[in-house]
CSV table of C-alpha atoms in Angstrom, one decimal:
chain,number,residue,atom,x,y,z
A,1,MET,CA,0.8,89.8,49.9
A,2,ALA,CA,1.8,86.5,50.3
A,3,GLN,CA,5.2,86.5,48.6
A,4,ILE,CA,6.9,83.1,46.9
A,5,ASN,CA,10.6,84.1,46.1
A,6,VAL,CA,12.3,82.4,43.1
A,7,ARG,CA,16.0,82.3,44.5
A,8,ASN,CA,14.2,79.9,46.9
A,9,TYR,CA,13.8,77.7,44.2
A,10,GLY,CA,17.2,78.1,43.1
A,11,ALA,CA,17.0,80.7,40.5
A,12,ILE,CA,20.2,82.3,39.5
A,13,GLY,CA,20.7,85.9,38.0
A,14,ASP,CA,24.0,85.1,36.3
A,15,GLY,CA,23.1,85.8,32.9
A,16,ARG,CA,24.0,82.3,32.4
A,17,THR,CA,22.2,79.2,34.1
A,18,ASP,CA,18.8,78.2,32.9
A,19,SER,CA,16.5,79.6,35.4
A,20,THR,CA,13.2,78.2,33.9
A,21,HIS,CA,12.7,75.3,36.3
A,22,ALA,CA,12.9,77.2,39.0
A,23,PHE,CA,10.9,80.3,38.3
A,24,ARG,CA,7.7,77.8,37.1
A,25,THR,CA,7.7,76.2,40.4
A,26,ALA,CA,7.7,79.3,42.4
A,27,ILE,CA,5.0,80.2,40.2
A,28,ASP,CA,3.1,76.8,40.6
A,29,ALA,CA,3.3,77.3,44.3
A,30,ALA,CA,2.3,80.2,44.6
A,31,SER,CA,-0.8,79.4,42.6
A,32,ARG,CA,-1.5,76.4,44.9
A,33,ARG,CA,-1.5,79.0,47.7
A,34,VAL,CA,-4.2,80.6,45.9
A,35,LYS,CA,-6.2,78.0,45.2
A,36,ALA,CA,-5.9,76.5,49.2
A,37,SER,CA,-7.3,80.4,49.8
A,38,LEU,CA,-10.4,79.1,48.0
A,39,GLY,CA,-9.2,82.5,45.0
A,40,LEU,CA,-9.4,85.0,48.5
A,41,ALA,CA,-5.2,85.9,48.3
A,42,ILE,CA,-3.0,87.4,45.4
A,43,VAL,CA,0.2,85.5,45.5
A,44,GLN,CA,3.5,87.7,44.2
A,45,VAL,CA,6.6,85.7,42.9
A,46,VAL,CA,9.3,87.6,43.6
A,47,ILE,CA,11.7,88.5,41.5
A,48,PRO,CA,15.3,89.8,43.6
A,49,SER,CA,17.6,92.1,41.8
A,50,ALA,CA,20.7,90.3,40.8
A,51,THR,CA,24.6,90.8,39.1
A,52,SER,CA,23.3,89.9,35.5
A,53,SER,CA,20.0,88.6,33.8
A,54,TYR,CA,17.9,85.9,34.5
A,55,ARG,CA,17.8,83.3,31.8
A,56,VAL,CA,14.4,82.0,31.3
A,57,GLY,CA,12.2,79.8,28.9
A,58,PRO,CA,8.1,80.4,28.3
A,59,LEU,CA,6.3,80.9,31.6
A,60,THR,CA,2.6,81.0,32.4
A,61,ILE,CA,1.4,83.3,34.9
A,62,PRO,CA,-2.4,81.5,36.3
A,63,THR,CA,-5.2,83.5,38.6
A,64,ASN,CA,-4.0,86.1,41.1
A,65,VAL,CA,-0.8,85.5,41.0
A,66,GLU,CA,2.5,88.2,39.8
A,67,LEU,CA,5.7,88.8,39.1
A,68,VAL,CA,7.2,91.2,41.0
A,69,GLY,CA,10.8,92.6,40.8
A,70,THR,CA,12.3,93.6,44.1
A,71,GLY,CA,15.7,95.2,45.1
A,72,ALA,CA,17.8,98.3,44.3
A,73,THR,CA,17.6,97.7,40.3
A,74,ARG,CA,14.7,96.2,38.5
A,75,PRO,CA,15.5,92.9,37.8
A,76,ARG,CA,16.0,91.7,34.2
A,77,LEU,CA,14.9,88.5,32.4
A,78,LEU,CA,16.8,87.0,29.2
A,79,PRO,CA,14.6,84.2,27.1
A,80,LYS,CA,17.2,81.1,27.5
A,81,ALA,CA,16.2,80.4,23.7
A,82,SER,CA,14.0,81.3,20.5
A,83,VAL,CA,10.5,81.0,21.0
A,84,ALA,CA,7.2,82.7,19.6
A,85,ARG,CA,5.7,84.1,22.8
A,86,TRP,CA,7.4,84.2,26.2
A,87,ILE,CA,5.2,85.2,29.1
A,88,THR,CA,1.7,84.4,28.5
A,89,THR,CA,-1.5,84.4,31.2
A,90,ALA,CA,-3.4,81.4,31.5
A,91,SER,CA,-6.8,81.4,29.8
A,92,ASN,CA,-9.7,83.1,31.6
A,93,ALA,CA,-7.0,84.2,34.4
A,94,ARG,CA,-7.8,86.7,36.3
A,95,ASN,CA,-6.3,89.5,38.4
A,96,THR,CA,-2.9,88.8,37.5
A,97,ALA,CA,0.4,91.3,36.7
A,98,ILE,CA,3.9,92.1,35.7
A,99,ARG,CA,5.6,94.9,38.2
A,100,ASN,CA,8.9,96.5,38.0
A,101,LEU,CA,11.1,94.0,35.6
A,102,VAL,CA,13.0,94.5,33.1
A,103,LEU,CA,11.9,92.1,30.0
A,104,ASP,CA,14.9,91.7,27.5
A,105,THR,CA,13.4,89.8,23.9
A,106,TYR,CA,17.1,90.3,23.0
A,107,GLY,CA,16.3,88.9,19.4
A,108,ARG,CA,14.8,86.0,20.5
A,109,VAL,CA,10.9,86.4,21.1
A,110,ALA,CA,9.3,85.8,17.5
A,111,GLU,CA,5.6,87.3,18.4
A,112,ALA,CA,5.2,89.0,22.0
A,113,ALA,CA,7.3,89.3,24.8
A,114,ILE,CA,3.9,89.6,26.8
A,115,THR,CA,0.6,88.2,25.5
A,116,MET,CA,-2.9,87.9,27.4
A,117,ALA,CA,-4.3,84.5,26.3
A,118,SER,CA,-7.9,84.3,25.5
A,119,GLY,CA,-10.7,85.5,28.3
A,120,THR,CA,-8.2,87.4,30.7
A,121,SER,CA,-9.2,89.5,32.8
A,122,GLY,CA,-7.7,92.3,35.2
A,123,PHE,CA,-4.2,92.1,34.0
A,124,ALA,CA,-1.8,94.8,35.0
A,125,ILE,CA,1.8,95.8,33.7
A,126,ALA,CA,3.7,98.3,36.1
A,127,SER,CA,6.7,99.6,35.9
A,128,THR,CA,7.9,97.6,33.4
A,129,GLN,CA,11.0,97.8,30.5
A,130,ILE,CA,10.3,95.7,27.5
A,131,THR,CA,13.3,95.9,25.2
A,132,ASN,CA,14.7,94.3,22.5
A,133,GLY,CA,18.8,94.3,23.5
A,134,ALA,CA,19.6,92.5,20.1
A,135,GLY,CA,18.4,90.9,16.8
A,136,THR,CA,15.2,90.8,15.6
A,137,PRO,CA,12.4,92.9,17.8
A,138,ALA,CA,9.2,90.7,18.2
A,139,ARG,CA,6.2,91.4,16.7
A,140,ALA,CA,4.9,93.2,19.7
A,141,GLY,CA,5.8,93.9,23.5
A,142,ILE,CA,2.2,93.4,24.8
A,143,ASP,CA,-0.5,91.6,22.4
A,144,THR,CA,-3.8,90.3,23.1
A,145,ARG,CA,-6.2,87.4,22.1
A,146,SER,CA,-9.7,87.3,22.4
A,147,GLY,CA,-11.8,88.3,25.3
A,148,THR,CA,-9.2,90.3,27.0
A,149,ARG,CA,-10.8,92.7,29.4
A,150,ASN,CA,-9.1,95.6,32.3
A,151,LEU,CA,-5.7,95.7,30.4
A,152,ALA,CA,-3.9,98.3,32.7
A,153,ILE,CA,-0.4,99.3,31.2
A,154,SER,CA,1.2,102.1,33.3
A,155,ALA,CA,4.6,103.9,33.9
A,156,CYS,CA,6.5,101.4,31.6
A,157,THR,CA,9.4,102.2,28.6
A,158,LEU,CA,9.0,100.0,25.9
A,159,GLY,CA,11.5,100.3,22.7
A,160,GLY,CA,12.9,98.3,20.3
A,161,ILE,CA,10.0,96.8,19.3
A,162,THR,CA,6.6,97.0,17.7
A,163,ALA,CA,5.3,98.2,21.3
A,164,VAL,CA,1.4,97.5,21.8
A,165,ARG,CA,-0.5,95.6,19.6
A,166,LEU,CA,-4.8,94.9,20.8
A,167,GLY,CA,-6.1,92.7,18.8
A,168,TYR,CA,-9.6,90.6,18.7
A,169,ASN,CA,-11.6,92.9,21.2
A,170,PRO,CA,-9.8,93.6,24.3
A,171,THR,CA,-12.6,95.6,26.3
A,172,ASN,CA,-11.3,98.9,28.8
A,173,THR,CA,-7.8,98.9,28.1
A,174,SER,CA,-6.0,102.0,29.8
A,175,ILE,CA,-2.1,102.7,28.6
A,176,ARG,CA,-0.7,105.4,31.0
A,177,GLN,CA,2.4,107.4,31.6
A,178,THR,CA,4.2,105.1,29.2
A,179,THR,CA,7.5,106.0,27.3
A,180,PHE,CA,7.8,104.3,23.5
A,181,LYS,CA,11.1,104.9,22.2
A,182,GLY,CA,13.0,103.6,19.6
A,183,TRP,CA,9.8,101.7,18.1
A,184,VAL,CA,9.8,99.4,15.1
A,185,ASP,CA,6.7,99.9,12.7
A,186,ARG,CA,4.3,101.0,15.5
A,187,ALA,CA,4.1,102.3,18.8
A,188,VAL,CA,0.5,101.5,19.6
A,189,TRP,CA,-1.3,99.3,17.2
A,190,VAL,CA,-5.4,98.9,17.6
A,191,ARG,CA,-6.6,96.6,14.7
A,192,SER,CA,-10.3,95.4,14.7
A,193,ASP,CA,-12.3,93.1,11.5
A,194,GLU,CA,-15.0,92.2,10.2
A,195,THR,CA,-15.5,89.7,13.9
A,196,TYR,CA,-14.0,91.7,16.3
A,197,ALA,CA,-13.5,95.0,17.7
A,198,VAL,CA,-11.8,97.0,20.0
A,199,ASN,CA,-14.6,98.5,22.7
A,200,GLY,CA,-13.0,101.2,25.1
A,201,LEU,CA,-9.9,102.4,24.7
A,202,THR,CA,-7.6,105.5,26.9
A,203,ILE,CA,-3.9,106.4,26.2
A,204,ASP,CA,-3.0,108.9,28.5
A,205,SER,CA,0.0,110.9,29.5
A,206,CYS,CA,1.9,109.0,27.0
A,207,THR,CA,5.4,110.2,25.5
A,208,ILE,CA,6.4,109.0,22.3
A,209,LEU,CA,9.4,109.5,21.0
A,210,PRO,CA,10.9,109.1,17.4
A,211,PRO,CA,11.0,105.3,16.3
A,212,ALA,CA,13.9,103.3,15.5
A,213,PRO,CA,16.3,105.1,12.6
A,214,GLY,CA,15.8,103.3,9.5
A,215,GLY,CA,13.2,101.7,7.6
A,216,THR,CA,10.0,102.3,6.8
A,217,VAL,CA,7.5,102.7,10.1
A,218,ARG,CA,4.0,103.3,9.7
A,219,GLN,CA,2.1,105.4,12.7
A,220,PRO,CA,2.8,105.8,16.1
A,221,ILE,CA,-0.4,105.8,17.7
A,222,GLN,CA,-3.0,103.8,14.7
A,223,ILE,CA,-6.2,102.3,15.2
A,224,ASN,CA,-8.2,100.8,13.3
A,225,GLY,CA,-11.6,99.7,13.3
A,226,ALA,CA,-13.9,97.8,10.3
A,227,ASP,CA,-16.8,98.5,8.0
A,228,SER,CA,-19.5,96.6,10.1
A,229,LYS,CA,-17.1,96.7,13.7
A,230,PRO,CA,-16.1,100.4,14.3
A,231,ILE,CA,-13.6,100.5,17.4
A,232,GLN,CA,-15.9,102.0,20.5
A,233,ASN,CA,-15.4,104.6,23.1
A,234,VAL,CA,-11.4,106.0,22.4
A,235,THR,CA,-9.6,108.6,24.5
A,236,ILE,CA,-6.4,110.0,23.6
A,237,THR,CA,-5.0,112.8,25.9
A,238,ASN,CA,-2.6,114.5,26.9
A,239,ASN,CA,0.3,112.4,24.9
A,240,ARG,CA,3.3,113.9,23.4
A,241,VAL,CA,4.0,112.1,20.0
A,242,THR,CA,7.5,113.2,18.3
A,243,GLY,CA,8.0,112.1,14.4
A,244,PRO,CA,11.4,111.3,13.3
A,245,GLY,CA,11.6,115.0,11.0
A,246,THR,CA,10.8,112.7,7.7
A,247,ASP,CA,7.4,111.5,6.5
A,248,TYR,CA,6.3,108.3,5.5
A,249,ASN,CA,6.5,109.1,1.6
A,250,ASP,CA,10.7,110.0,1.7
A,251,THR,CA,12.3,107.8,-0.3
A,252,THR,CA,15.5,109.0,0.9
A,253,THR,CA,15.2,108.3,4.9
A,254,PRO,CA,11.3,107.1,5.1
A,255,GLY,CA,9.8,107.9,8.2
A,256,THR,CA,6.2,108.3,9.8
A,257,ALA,CA,2.7,108.2,8.7
A,258,ASP,CA,0.1,110.4,10.5
A,259,LEU,CA,1.2,111.0,14.8
A,260,ILE,CA,-2.0,110.1,15.7
A,261,SER,CA,-4.6,108.7,13.2
A,262,LEU,CA,-8.1,107.4,13.6
A,263,HIS,CA,-10.0,105.2,11.6
A,264,ARG,CA,-13.8,103.6,11.4
A,265,CYS,CA,-14.0,104.5,15.3
A,266,GLU,CA,-16.5,105.4,17.0
A,267,GLY,CA,-17.5,108.2,20.1
A,268,PHE,CA,-13.9,109.0,20.8
A,269,THR,CA,-12.0,112.2,22.1
A,270,VAL,CA,-8.9,113.3,21.2
A,271,SER,CA,-7.6,116.0,23.1
A,272,GLY,CA,-4.8,118.2,24.9
A,273,ASN,CA,-2.0,116.2,22.8
A,274,THR,CA,1.3,117.8,21.4
A,275,VAL,CA,2.0,116.0,17.7
A,276,THR,CA,5.0,117.6,16.0
A,277,GLY,CA,8.4,117.2,14.0
A,278,GLY,CA,7.3,114.7,11.1
A,279,GLY,CA,4.2,112.3,9.8
A,280,ASP,CA,2.3,113.4,7.2
A,281,VAL,CA,-0.2,114.5,9.3
A,282,GLY,CA,-0.3,115.5,12.9
A,283,ILE,CA,-3.5,114.0,13.7
A,284,THR,CA,-6.3,112.2,11.3
A,285,VAL,CA,-10.1,111.2,12.2
A,286,ALA,CA,-10.8,109.5,8.5
A,287,GLN,CA,-12.5,105.9,7.0
A,288,GLN,CA,-16.3,106.3,8.4
A,289,SER,CA,-15.3,107.5,11.9
A,290,ARG,CA,-17.9,109.4,13.5
A,291,ASN,CA,-19.6,110.8,16.7
A,292,GLY,CA,-16.0,112.8,18.1
A,293,VAL,CA,-14.1,115.6,19.4
A,294,VAL,CA,-10.8,116.8,18.8
A,295,SER,CA,-10.2,119.6,20.8
A,296,ASN,CA,-7.2,121.5,22.6
A,297,ASN,CA,-4.3,119.8,20.4
A,298,THR,CA,-1.1,121.2,19.2
A,299,SER,CA,-0.2,120.5,16.2
A,300,PHE,CA,2.9,122.0,14.7
A,301,ALA,CA,5.8,121.2,12.0
A,302,ASN,CA,4.0,118.5,10.3
A,303,PHE,CA,4.6,117.5,6.6
A,304,SER,CA,1.2,118.0,5.2
A,305,SER,CA,-1.9,119.2,7.7
A,306,GLY,CA,-1.8,120.1,11.6
A,307,ILE,CA,-5.4,118.2,11.8
A,308,ALA,CA,-7.2,116.0,9.2
A,309,ILE,CA,-11.1,115.1,9.4
A,310,GLY,CA,-11.4,112.7,6.3
A,311,SER,CA,-9.7,111.8,3.5
A,312,GLY,CA,-8.6,111.4,-0.3
A,313,THR,CA,-10.2,107.9,0.2
A,314,SER,CA,-12.8,108.9,3.2
A,315,SER,CA,-16.4,108.5,2.7
A,316,TYR,CA,-19.3,109.0,6.0
A,317,VAL,CA,-16.8,110.4,8.0
A,318,ARG,CA,-19.2,112.2,10.3
A,319,ASP,CA,-20.2,114.8,13.4
A,320,ILE,CA,-17.0,116.1,14.5
A,321,SER,CA,-16.1,119.1,16.3
A,322,VAL,CA,-12.8,120.7,16.2
A,323,SER,CA,-11.9,123.0,18.6
A,324,GLY,CA,-9.5,125.1,20.6
A,325,ASN,CA,-6.7,123.4,18.9
A,326,ARG,CA,-3.1,125.1,17.8
A,327,CYS,CA,-2.5,124.3,14.3
A,328,LEU,CA,0.9,126.0,14.0
A,329,ASP,CA,3.4,125.9,10.3
A,330,ASN,CA,2.5,122.4,9.0
A,331,GLY,CA,3.0,121.7,4.9
A,332,ARG,CA,6.6,120.7,3.9
A,333,VAL,CA,8.4,122.5,1.2
A,334,GLY,CA,11.5,120.7,-0.1
A,335,ARG,CA,12.9,117.3,-2.2
A,336,ASN,CA,10.1,114.6,-2.3
A,337,ASP,CA,7.1,116.9,-1.9
A,338,THR,CA,4.2,115.2,-3.2
A,339,THR,CA,1.2,117.0,-0.7
A,340,PRO,CA,-0.8,119.3,-3.0
A,341,ALA,CA,-1.6,123.3,-2.3
A,342,ALA,CA,-5.0,122.3,-0.6
A,343,ALA,CA,-3.5,119.8,2.5
A,344,ARG,CA,-0.9,121.8,3.2
A,345,THR,CA,-2.8,123.4,5.7
A,346,GLY,CA,-3.1,123.7,9.4
A,347,ILE,CA,-7.1,122.1,9.5
A,348,TYR,CA,-8.1,120.0,6.5
A,349,VAL,CA,-11.8,118.9,6.4
A,350,GLN,CA,-11.9,116.6,3.2
A,351,GLY,CA,-15.2,114.0,2.1
A,352,ALA,CA,-16.8,114.7,5.4
A,353,GLN,CA,-20.2,116.0,6.5
A,354,THR,CA,-21.1,117.7,9.4
A,355,VAL,CA,-18.1,119.1,11.0
A,356,SER,CA,-17.9,122.3,13.6
A,357,VAL,CA,-14.1,123.9,12.8
A,358,LYS,CA,-15.0,126.2,15.9
A,359,ASP,CA,-12.3,128.5,17.9
A,360,ASN,CA,-8.8,127.3,16.8
A,361,ARG,CA,-5.6,128.7,16.1
A,362,SER,CA,-4.4,127.6,12.6
A,363,GLY,CA,-1.4,130.0,11.4
A,364,SER,CA,2.1,131.2,12.0
A,365,ASP,CA,3.6,133.8,14.3
A,366,SER,CA,6.5,134.2,12.4
A,367,ALA,CA,7.4,135.9,9.1
A,368,THR,CA,7.7,132.9,7.0
A,369,THR,CA,5.9,130.0,6.6
A,370,SER,CA,5.0,127.0,5.0
A,371,GLN,CA,1.4,126.5,6.1
A,372,LEU,CA,-0.7,127.7,3.0
A,373,TYR,CA,-3.7,127.9,4.6
A,374,GLY,CA,-5.8,128.3,8.0
A,375,VAL,CA,-9.0,125.9,6.9
A,376,SER,CA,-8.9,123.8,3.9
A,377,THR,CA,-12.0,121.9,2.9
A,378,ALA,CA,-12.6,119.4,0.0
A,379,ARG,CA,-16.3,116.8,-1.3
A,380,SER,CA,-17.3,118.3,2.5
A,381,THR,CA,-20.8,119.1,3.5
A,382,GLY,CA,-22.3,120.7,6.5
A,383,VAL,CA,-18.9,122.3,7.4
A,384,THR,CA,-19.3,125.3,9.9
A,385,ILE,CA,-16.0,127.4,10.5
A,386,SER,CA,-16.3,130.3,13.1
A,387,GLY,CA,-14.4,132.3,15.8
A,388,ASN,CA,-11.3,130.8,14.4
A,389,ASP,CA,-7.5,133.1,14.3
A,390,LEU,CA,-6.6,131.8,11.1
A,391,HIS,CA,-4.0,134.8,10.7
A,392,GLY,CA,-0.4,134.0,9.3
A,393,ASN,CA,-1.0,131.6,6.7
A,394,ALA,CA,0.7,131.9,3.2
A,395,ARG,CA,-2.2,132.0,1.7
A,396,SER,CA,-4.9,132.9,2.5
A,397,SER,CA,-6.8,131.9,5.8
A,398,THR,CA,-9.0,129.5,4.0
A,399,TYR,CA,-9.7,127.5,0.8
A,400,SER,CA,-12.2,125.7,-0.3
A,401,ALA,CA,-11.6,122.8,-3.4
């Protein structure tokens, strides 16, 4: 690949010098080289390691241009002043990337550190850390606008921010081998409305550590569609999600709600995940979700259920297979406990239709457990329960409200 070095255009990584002009000039030179190649070349804007940080204002990445850090340590970028959106792709940009950088929003980015502008296609964010060194965090580390396609996030670390916010109608997004730590509000937030819906989302082999201490946080992974625009084709596999040890309703130290939450989703797979250590429910599928598989997950020590299909406000959750999961020692006992007995269970099916609960392990191997039931059902029809190992629950293997 052709390379253009920001140092050759006057960038100085001393933590003080404003290098915005140097970065923008280097990016413009890269774009001209792309156009001279009739759009066939990928040109990298190289950012060498520095003794301190590069201070830069808002940047726009055009088609076939990549921002790439080089050197023994990843170069760090800081915003030179307060901005709404910091690094943005050009409208309808194709084949862009950010690799091997540290982006420290430093309390100066109000909306998003990285934004895909409308029509962006083929954007890779790899081996990059997005963090907040001081002040109020950005509302998103990575954010999408309408028409985003083929976004790939891999081997990144995101912390001190509401990490990934997928809005409008992104298609074919993947988040792989990425670590979320000290996040605020949500780690991955997917939101649709009656106009736009996400189609094609993979979250695989990620580690989501507890959120930043204090305050009220929500789901680490929240996938939330709309009644007329359900989110299509979601795959959540092989992730480890750890709660903070307190739940969302705790009046003393608010923690997380459900650790993995799918609302109004169609055609989904949630498999091979480990969810533990706090959260009203480990994995929830609710609010008109349908045609999905929840299999081979491990959910333990959550405050209500290990896995919940439907909820007290759900309707038309249907055609769900729950198989091969391990739900152990869920259900909290103690202060501020408002969870009903029916919900202190390994697998809870409520307000759902045509649900298969098969070949799961739900109970405890210890002498004492706070998990009252292996499987509970309420307001549901067409639920089949077979081949499950439900020994070791405090009250009974099954419960029907």
